[in-house]
Amino acid sequence: MSANPPVSPSVSRPVPRGLSRTGPVLFSYGFRPFFLGGALWAIAAMGLWIAAITGHITIAETYGAPNWHAHEMLFGFASAALAGFLLTAVPNWTGRLPVSGWPLAGLFALWCAGRIALLASDAIGVAVAATIDALFLPVLLAICTREVVAGRKWKDLKVLAGLAALSLANALYHVAAIHGGHHHMAIRLAVAAYVVLVMIVGGRIIPSFTRNWLNKFGRTDFPVPYNNYDMVAILAGAGAFGLWAVLPEHPATAAAAAVAAVLHCIRLHRWRGWTVARDRILVILHIVYAFIPLGLVALSLSALGYLEERSVLHLLSVGAIACMMLAVMTRASLGHTGRALVASKITVAAYTALILCALVRPLAEILPDLSPTLYAASGLLWITAFGLYCLEYAPMLARKRRAPL
């Protein structure tokens, strides 16, 4: 990776001539429909879940409402955000044209079909609904694999391995839900895959963006470039999460997670995040990456029996995954629509709300007497974060920017 300088997925890339004429501007680039659709679904799915647990509605009774909620956070919202990133970043990595127009609209429709199918699972049958939903991630994997292979970017295959793991985790989750089995391993595998992707992609974009920002001001206190240390840290983290997926309560998992936490703390320090503290849309990437070593510490404590696994899951899924997705979504939405990479007050408020959600939700298992209040607070913070994103970014995602007069 160090031989190929990383290309920012949030740096504006010229749209090939005629591309916007293949369909509405919404389908001119992958980040547009999937970031907007994912954010809207993050709000809607959480709203439906709150209505369900308060007894106002019933959701997917045959599939299981708790199963539906966990699935739609990990494989509904998060898969859309991942798709938006990959369909935007892969063309930058490979130099090939992005998927756009009707093919992109069809892929987005397939994602939407999965959301509708699971909501309608009582009517159409759980197996049918699960089959429809399970199609999206493998199709996305096939598209990205085609682009990476055609562009001969072999080093990017490790990103596709994470996508393959998510496809498997989704299938295992559905099998468990259909047959009444435990879906915990599928959830851990999915969370592990997402976090390892953050480790890989974060190692490309965070030091690269930091170096570019410092260089703009003539500074030379750059972050340490990608080297063998980063490879060791990623492998250690992947190993710890792999053990957690299959042996969540084993001492070896606790030890591996503790070692990986230290390595990723050092890795984050090497990126010198304090040097870009005044650039809020950049420093948020450093702040959010801190949830990885924090999550590894929590994972180690959970493996030793000192912390509930649900606390670990929420800390990682909201903190390391959803917060990083929101940070990348805001940056990419601005950069790829030709706007300045500056975080507005609304954007900073969205970051703050989601970080607070990541910290508040795990407390529900630690402080059971306060759990109803903490559930309500975390749900409200989640909806607020993505509501603010939609408020500011939906117009720029759905419409072409007007040329200045």
Coordinates of C-alpha atoms in Angstrom, one line a residue:
M1 CA 0.0 0.0 0.0
S2 CA 2.8 2.4 0.8
A3 CA 4.0 2.1 -2.8
N4 CA 0.7 3.5 -4.1
P5 CA -0.2 6.8 -2.4
P6 CA -3.8 6.5 -1.2
V7 CA -6.3 8.5 -3.2
S8 CA -8.9 10.3 -1.1
P9 CA -12.4 9.0 -1.6
S10 CA -13.6 12.5 -0.6
V11 CA -11.6 14.5 -3.1
S12 CA -13.8 15.7 -5.9
R13 CA -13.3 13.7 -9.0
P14 CA -14.6 15.0 -12.4
V15 CA -17.7 13.2 -13.5
P16 CA -17.2 11.8 -17.0
R17 CA -19.0 13.8 -19.7
G18 CA -22.5 12.6 -20.2
L19 CA -22.6 10.6 -17.0
S20 CA -25.3 12.8 -15.4
R21 CA -27.5 12.2 -18.5
T22 CA -27.8 8.5 -17.8
G23 CA -30.4 9.2 -15.2
P24 CA -31.3 11.6 -12.4
V25 CA -28.3 13.3 -10.6
L26 CA -29.1 11.1 -7.6
F27 CA -27.8 8.1 -9.6
S28 CA -24.7 9.8 -11.0
Y29 CA -22.5 8.5 -8.3
G30 CA -22.8 5.8 -5.7
F31 CA -22.4 8.0 -2.6
R32 CA -25.6 10.0 -3.5
P33 CA -28.4 7.4 -3.2
F34 CA -26.7 5.2 -0.7
F35 CA -25.6 7.9 1.8
L36 CA -29.0 9.6 1.5
G37 CA -30.9 6.3 1.7
G38 CA -28.8 4.9 4.5
A39 CA -29.3 8.1 6.6
L40 CA -33.0 8.1 6.0
W41 CA -33.3 4.5 6.9
A42 CA -31.1 5.0 10.1
I43 CA -33.8 7.4 11.2
A44 CA -36.8 5.4 10.1
A45 CA -35.5 2.1 11.4
M46 CA -34.8 3.5 14.8
G47 CA -38.2 5.2 14.9
L48 CA -39.9 2.0 14.1
W49 CA -37.9 0.1 16.7
I50 CA -38.8 2.7 19.4
A51 CA -42.5 2.4 18.4
A52 CA -42.3 -1.4 18.6
I53 CA -40.6 -1.6 22.1
T54 CA -43.1 0.9 23.4
G55 CA -46.0 -1.2 22.2
H56 CA -47.4 1.1 19.6
I57 CA -46.7 -1.2 16.6
T58 CA -45.5 -4.7 15.8
I59 CA -42.6 -5.4 13.4
A60 CA -41.6 -8.6 11.7
E61 CA -43.1 -10.9 14.4
T62 CA -42.2 -14.1 12.6
Y63 CA -38.6 -13.0 12.1
G64 CA -38.5 -11.5 15.6
A65 CA -38.5 -7.8 16.3
P66 CA -35.2 -7.7 18.1
N67 CA -33.6 -9.7 15.3
W68 CA -35.0 -7.2 12.8
H69 CA -33.7 -4.3 14.8
A70 CA -30.1 -5.7 15.0
H71 CA -30.2 -6.7 11.4
E72 CA -31.3 -3.4 10.1
M73 CA -28.6 -1.5 12.0
L74 CA -25.8 -3.9 10.8
F75 CA -27.0 -5.0 7.4
G76 CA -29.5 -2.3 6.5
F77 CA -28.1 1.1 7.4
A78 CA -24.5 0.1 7.6
S79 CA -24.4 -1.8 4.3
A80 CA -25.8 1.3 2.5
A81 CA -23.1 3.5 4.0
L82 CA -20.5 1.0 3.0
A83 CA -21.9 0.7 -0.5
G84 CA -21.8 4.5 -0.9
F85 CA -18.2 4.6 0.2
L86 CA -17.0 1.7 -1.9
L87 CA -18.8 2.7 -5.1
T88 CA -17.1 6.1 -4.7
A89 CA -13.7 5.1 -3.5
V90 CA -13.1 2.1 -5.8
P91 CA -13.2 4.2 -9.0
N92 CA -10.6 6.5 -7.4
W93 CA -8.5 3.5 -6.6
T94 CA -8.8 1.9 -10.0
G95 CA -9.1 4.9 -12.3
R96 CA -12.2 3.4 -13.9
L97 CA -15.6 5.0 -14.4
P98 CA -18.0 4.7 -11.5
V99 CA -21.2 2.7 -11.6
S100 CA -23.9 5.1 -12.4
G101 CA -27.3 5.6 -14.1
W102 CA -29.6 2.6 -14.4
P103 CA -27.1 0.0 -13.0
L104 CA -26.7 2.1 -9.9
A105 CA -30.5 2.7 -9.6
G106 CA -31.0 -1.1 -9.9
L107 CA -28.4 -1.8 -7.1
F108 CA -30.1 0.8 -4.9
A109 CA -33.5 -0.7 -5.6
L110 CA -32.1 -4.1 -4.6
W111 CA -31.1 -2.6 -1.2
C112 CA -34.5 -1.0 -0.8
A113 CA -36.1 -4.3 -1.6
G114 CA -34.3 -6.0 1.3
R115 CA -35.7 -3.3 3.7
I116 CA -39.2 -3.7 2.4
A117 CA -39.0 -7.5 2.3
L118 CA -38.0 -7.9 6.0
L119 CA -40.7 -5.4 7.0
A120 CA -43.2 -7.5 5.1
S121 CA -41.8 -10.9 6.2
D122 CA -45.0 -11.9 8.0
A123 CA -46.9 -11.6 4.8
I124 CA -44.4 -13.0 2.2
G125 CA -42.7 -15.5 4.5
V126 CA -39.4 -15.2 6.4
A127 CA -37.4 -17.4 3.9
V128 CA -38.5 -15.3 0.9
A129 CA -37.7 -12.0 2.7
A130 CA -34.3 -13.3 3.9
T131 CA -33.5 -14.4 0.3
I132 CA -34.3 -11.0 -1.1
D133 CA -32.3 -9.2 1.5
A134 CA -29.3 -11.6 1.2
L135 CA -28.8 -10.7 -2.5
F136 CA -27.5 -7.2 -2.0
L137 CA -24.1 -7.7 -0.4
P138 CA -23.0 -10.5 -2.8
V139 CA -24.0 -8.3 -5.8
L140 CA -22.1 -5.4 -4.4
L141 CA -19.1 -7.7 -3.8
A142 CA -19.3 -8.9 -7.4
I143 CA -19.4 -5.3 -8.7
C144 CA -16.4 -4.2 -6.6
T145 CA -14.5 -7.3 -7.4
R146 CA -15.0 -6.7 -11.1
E147 CA -13.7 -3.2 -10.8
V148 CA -10.7 -4.1 -8.7
V149 CA -9.7 -6.9 -10.9
A150 CA -10.2 -4.9 -14.1
G151 CA -8.1 -2.1 -12.6
R152 CA -5.4 -4.7 -11.4
K153 CA -5.4 -3.2 -7.9
W154 CA -4.6 -6.4 -6.1
K155 CA -3.8 -4.8 -2.8
D156 CA -7.4 -3.6 -2.5
L157 CA -8.6 -7.2 -2.5
K158 CA -8.3 -7.2 1.3
V159 CA -11.1 -4.7 1.4
L160 CA -13.2 -7.1 -0.6
A161 CA -12.4 -9.8 1.9
G162 CA -14.2 -7.7 4.5
L163 CA -17.2 -7.4 2.2
A164 CA -17.2 -11.2 1.6
A165 CA -17.2 -11.7 5.4
L166 CA -20.2 -9.4 5.7
S167 CA -22.1 -11.3 3.0
L168 CA -21.4 -14.5 5.0
A169 CA -22.4 -12.9 8.3
N170 CA -25.7 -11.7 6.8
A171 CA -26.5 -15.2 5.4
L172 CA -25.7 -16.8 8.8
Y173 CA -27.8 -14.2 10.6
H174 CA -30.8 -15.1 8.4
V175 CA -30.3 -18.8 8.9
A176 CA -30.3 -18.4 12.7
A177 CA -33.4 -16.2 12.6
I178 CA -35.3 -18.6 10.4
H179 CA -34.4 -21.7 12.4
G180 CA -34.6 -20.1 15.9
G181 CA -30.9 -20.4 16.6
H182 CA -28.4 -18.1 18.1
H183 CA -27.4 -15.2 15.9
H184 CA -24.7 -13.9 18.2
M185 CA -21.8 -15.3 16.1
A186 CA -23.2 -13.7 13.0
I187 CA -23.4 -10.3 14.7
R188 CA -19.9 -10.6 16.1
L189 CA -18.6 -11.6 12.6
A190 CA -20.3 -8.6 11.0
V191 CA -19.1 -6.2 13.6
A192 CA -15.6 -7.6 13.3
A193 CA -15.7 -7.3 9.5
Y194 CA -16.8 -3.6 9.7
V195 CA -14.1 -2.7 12.3
V196 CA -11.3 -4.4 10.3
L197 CA -12.5 -2.4 7.3
V198 CA -12.2 0.7 9.4
M199 CA -8.7 -0.3 10.4
I200 CA -7.7 -0.8 6.7
V201 CA -9.4 2.2 5.1
G202 CA -8.7 4.4 8.1
G203 CA -5.0 3.6 7.6
R204 CA -5.3 5.0 4.1
I205 CA -7.3 8.1 4.5
I206 CA -6.6 9.5 8.0
P207 CA -2.8 9.9 7.7
S208 CA -3.2 10.9 4.0
F209 CA -5.8 13.7 4.8
T210 CA -3.7 14.8 7.8
R211 CA -0.5 15.1 5.7
N212 CA -2.3 17.0 2.9
W213 CA -3.8 19.4 5.4
L214 CA -0.4 20.1 7.1
N215 CA 1.4 20.4 3.8
K216 CA -1.1 23.1 2.8
F217 CA 0.1 25.3 5.6
G218 CA 3.8 24.5 4.9
R219 CA 4.2 22.4 8.0
T220 CA 6.4 19.3 8.1
D221 CA 5.2 17.5 11.3
F222 CA 3.6 14.9 9.2
P223 CA 2.0 11.6 10.5
V224 CA 4.1 8.5 10.2
P225 CA 3.4 7.0 6.7
Y226 CA 2.0 3.5 6.3
N227 CA 4.7 0.9 7.0
N228 CA 5.1 -2.5 8.5
Y229 CA 3.9 -1.3 11.9
D230 CA 0.5 -0.6 10.4
M231 CA 0.4 -4.1 8.9
V232 CA 1.2 -5.7 12.3
A233 CA -1.5 -3.6 14.0
I234 CA -4.1 -4.5 11.5
L235 CA -3.3 -8.2 11.6
A236 CA -3.3 -8.1 15.5
G237 CA -6.7 -6.4 15.4
A238 CA -8.1 -8.8 12.8
G239 CA -6.8 -11.7 14.9
A240 CA -8.4 -10.4 18.1
F241 CA -11.8 -9.9 16.4
G242 CA -11.5 -13.2 14.7
L243 CA -11.1 -14.9 18.1
W244 CA -13.9 -12.9 19.5
A245 CA -16.2 -14.0 16.7
V246 CA -15.8 -17.7 17.6
L247 CA -14.5 -17.6 21.2
P248 CA -16.0 -14.6 22.9
E249 CA -15.3 -15.7 26.4
H250 CA -11.9 -17.3 26.1
P251 CA -8.7 -15.9 27.9
A252 CA -6.9 -16.0 24.6
T253 CA -9.4 -13.6 23.2
A254 CA -8.9 -11.3 26.1
A255 CA -5.1 -11.3 25.7
A256 CA -5.2 -10.8 22.0
A257 CA -7.6 -7.9 22.3
A258 CA -5.5 -6.2 25.0
V259 CA -2.4 -6.5 22.8
A260 CA -4.3 -5.1 19.8
A261 CA -5.6 -2.2 21.8
V262 CA -2.1 -1.1 22.7
L263 CA -1.0 -1.4 19.1
H264 CA -3.9 0.7 17.8
C265 CA -3.4 3.3 20.5
I266 CA 0.2 3.7 19.3
R267 CA -1.0 3.7 15.7
L268 CA -3.4 6.5 16.4
H269 CA -0.7 8.5 18.1
R270 CA 1.6 8.1 15.1
W271 CA -1.0 9.9 13.0
R272 CA -0.6 13.1 15.2
G273 CA -4.2 14.0 15.3
W274 CA -3.6 17.0 17.6
T275 CA -1.8 18.8 14.8
V276 CA -5.2 19.1 12.9
A277 CA -7.4 19.9 15.9
R278 CA -8.7 23.1 14.4
D279 CA -10.0 21.3 11.3
R280 CA -13.2 19.7 12.6
I281 CA -14.0 17.6 9.6
L282 CA -10.6 16.1 9.7
V283 CA -10.0 15.7 13.5
I284 CA -13.3 13.8 13.8
L285 CA -11.6 10.9 11.9
H286 CA -8.9 10.8 14.6
I287 CA -11.4 11.0 17.4
V288 CA -13.6 8.3 16.0
Y289 CA -10.7 5.9 15.3
A290 CA -10.1 6.0 19.1
F291 CA -13.2 3.9 19.5
I292 CA -11.2 0.9 18.0
P293 CA -8.7 0.6 20.9
L294 CA -11.5 1.5 23.3
G295 CA -13.6 -1.2 21.9
L296 CA -10.8 -3.7 22.1
V297 CA -10.3 -2.9 25.8
A298 CA -14.0 -3.5 26.3
L299 CA -13.8 -6.7 24.3
S300 CA -11.0 -7.9 26.5
L301 CA -13.0 -7.1 29.7
S302 CA -16.0 -8.9 28.2
A303 CA -14.0 -12.0 27.4
L304 CA -12.9 -12.1 31.1
G305 CA -16.5 -11.7 32.3
Y306 CA -16.3 -8.1 33.5
L307 CA -18.5 -6.5 30.9
E308 CA -21.7 -7.5 29.1
E309 CA -21.2 -8.4 25.4
R310 CA -24.1 -6.1 24.4
S311 CA -22.1 -3.2 25.8
V312 CA -19.1 -4.2 23.6
L313 CA -21.4 -4.6 20.6
H314 CA -22.9 -1.2 20.9
L315 CA -19.6 0.5 21.7
L316 CA -18.1 -0.9 18.5
S317 CA -21.2 -0.7 16.2
V318 CA -22.1 2.9 17.1
G319 CA -18.7 4.2 18.0
A320 CA -16.2 2.6 15.7
I321 CA -18.6 1.8 12.8
A322 CA -21.5 4.3 12.6
C323 CA -19.4 7.3 13.8
M324 CA -16.7 6.6 11.2
M325 CA -19.4 6.2 8.6
L326 CA -21.0 9.5 9.5
A327 CA -17.6 11.2 9.4
V328 CA -16.8 9.8 6.0
M329 CA -20.3 10.5 4.7
T330 CA -20.1 14.2 5.5
R331 CA -16.6 14.5 4.1
A332 CA -17.4 12.6 0.8
S333 CA -20.7 14.4 0.4
L334 CA -18.9 17.8 0.5
G335 CA -15.9 16.8 -1.5
H336 CA -17.7 15.0 -4.3
T337 CA -20.2 17.8 -4.8
G338 CA -17.5 20.4 -5.2
R339 CA -17.9 22.1 -1.8
A340 CA -15.3 23.1 0.7
L341 CA -14.3 20.5 3.2
V342 CA -15.5 22.5 6.2
A343 CA -17.7 21.1 9.0
S344 CA -20.6 23.4 9.7
K345 CA -22.2 23.8 13.1
I346 CA -24.9 21.4 12.0
T347 CA -22.3 18.8 11.0
V348 CA -20.4 19.2 14.3
A349 CA -23.7 18.8 16.2
A350 CA -24.4 15.5 14.3
Y351 CA -20.9 14.2 15.2
T352 CA -21.5 15.2 18.8
A353 CA -24.9 13.5 19.0
L354 CA -23.6 10.2 17.5
I355 CA -20.5 10.1 19.8
L356 CA -22.7 10.7 22.8
C357 CA -25.0 7.9 21.6
A358 CA -22.0 5.6 21.3
L359 CA -21.0 6.4 24.9
V360 CA -24.5 6.4 26.4
R361 CA -26.0 3.2 25.0
P362 CA -23.5 0.7 26.5
L363 CA -24.3 2.1 29.9
A364 CA -27.7 0.5 29.8
E365 CA -26.2 -2.9 30.6
I366 CA -23.9 -1.4 33.2
L367 CA -26.6 0.6 35.0
P368 CA -29.8 -1.5 34.6
D369 CA -31.8 0.8 36.9
L370 CA -31.4 3.6 34.4
S371 CA -31.7 1.5 31.3
P372 CA -35.1 2.9 30.1
T373 CA -33.8 6.4 30.3
L374 CA -30.5 5.5 28.6
Y375 CA -32.4 3.6 25.8
A376 CA -34.5 6.6 25.2
A377 CA -31.5 9.0 25.2
S378 CA -29.4 6.8 22.9
G379 CA -32.3 6.4 20.4
L380 CA -33.0 10.2 20.4
L381 CA -29.3 10.9 19.9
W382 CA -29.1 8.5 17.0
I383 CA -32.1 10.0 15.3
T384 CA -30.8 13.5 15.9
A385 CA -27.4 12.7 14.4
F386 CA -28.8 11.3 11.1
G387 CA -31.6 13.8 11.1
L388 CA -29.0 16.6 11.1
Y389 CA -27.1 14.9 8.4
C390 CA -30.2 14.7 6.2
L391 CA -31.1 18.3 7.0
E392 CA -27.8 19.6 5.7
Y393 CA -26.7 17.0 3.1
A394 CA -29.9 15.7 1.5
P395 CA -30.3 18.8 -0.8
M396 CA -26.7 18.5 -2.1
L397 CA -27.0 14.7 -2.6
A398 CA -30.3 14.9 -4.5
R399 CA -29.7 17.9 -6.7
K400 CA -27.0 19.1 -9.0
R401 CA -25.1 22.1 -7.7
R402 CA -25.9 25.3 -9.6
A403 CA -23.0 27.0 -11.3
P404 CA -22.2 30.4 -9.8
L405 CA -23.6 33.5 -11.5

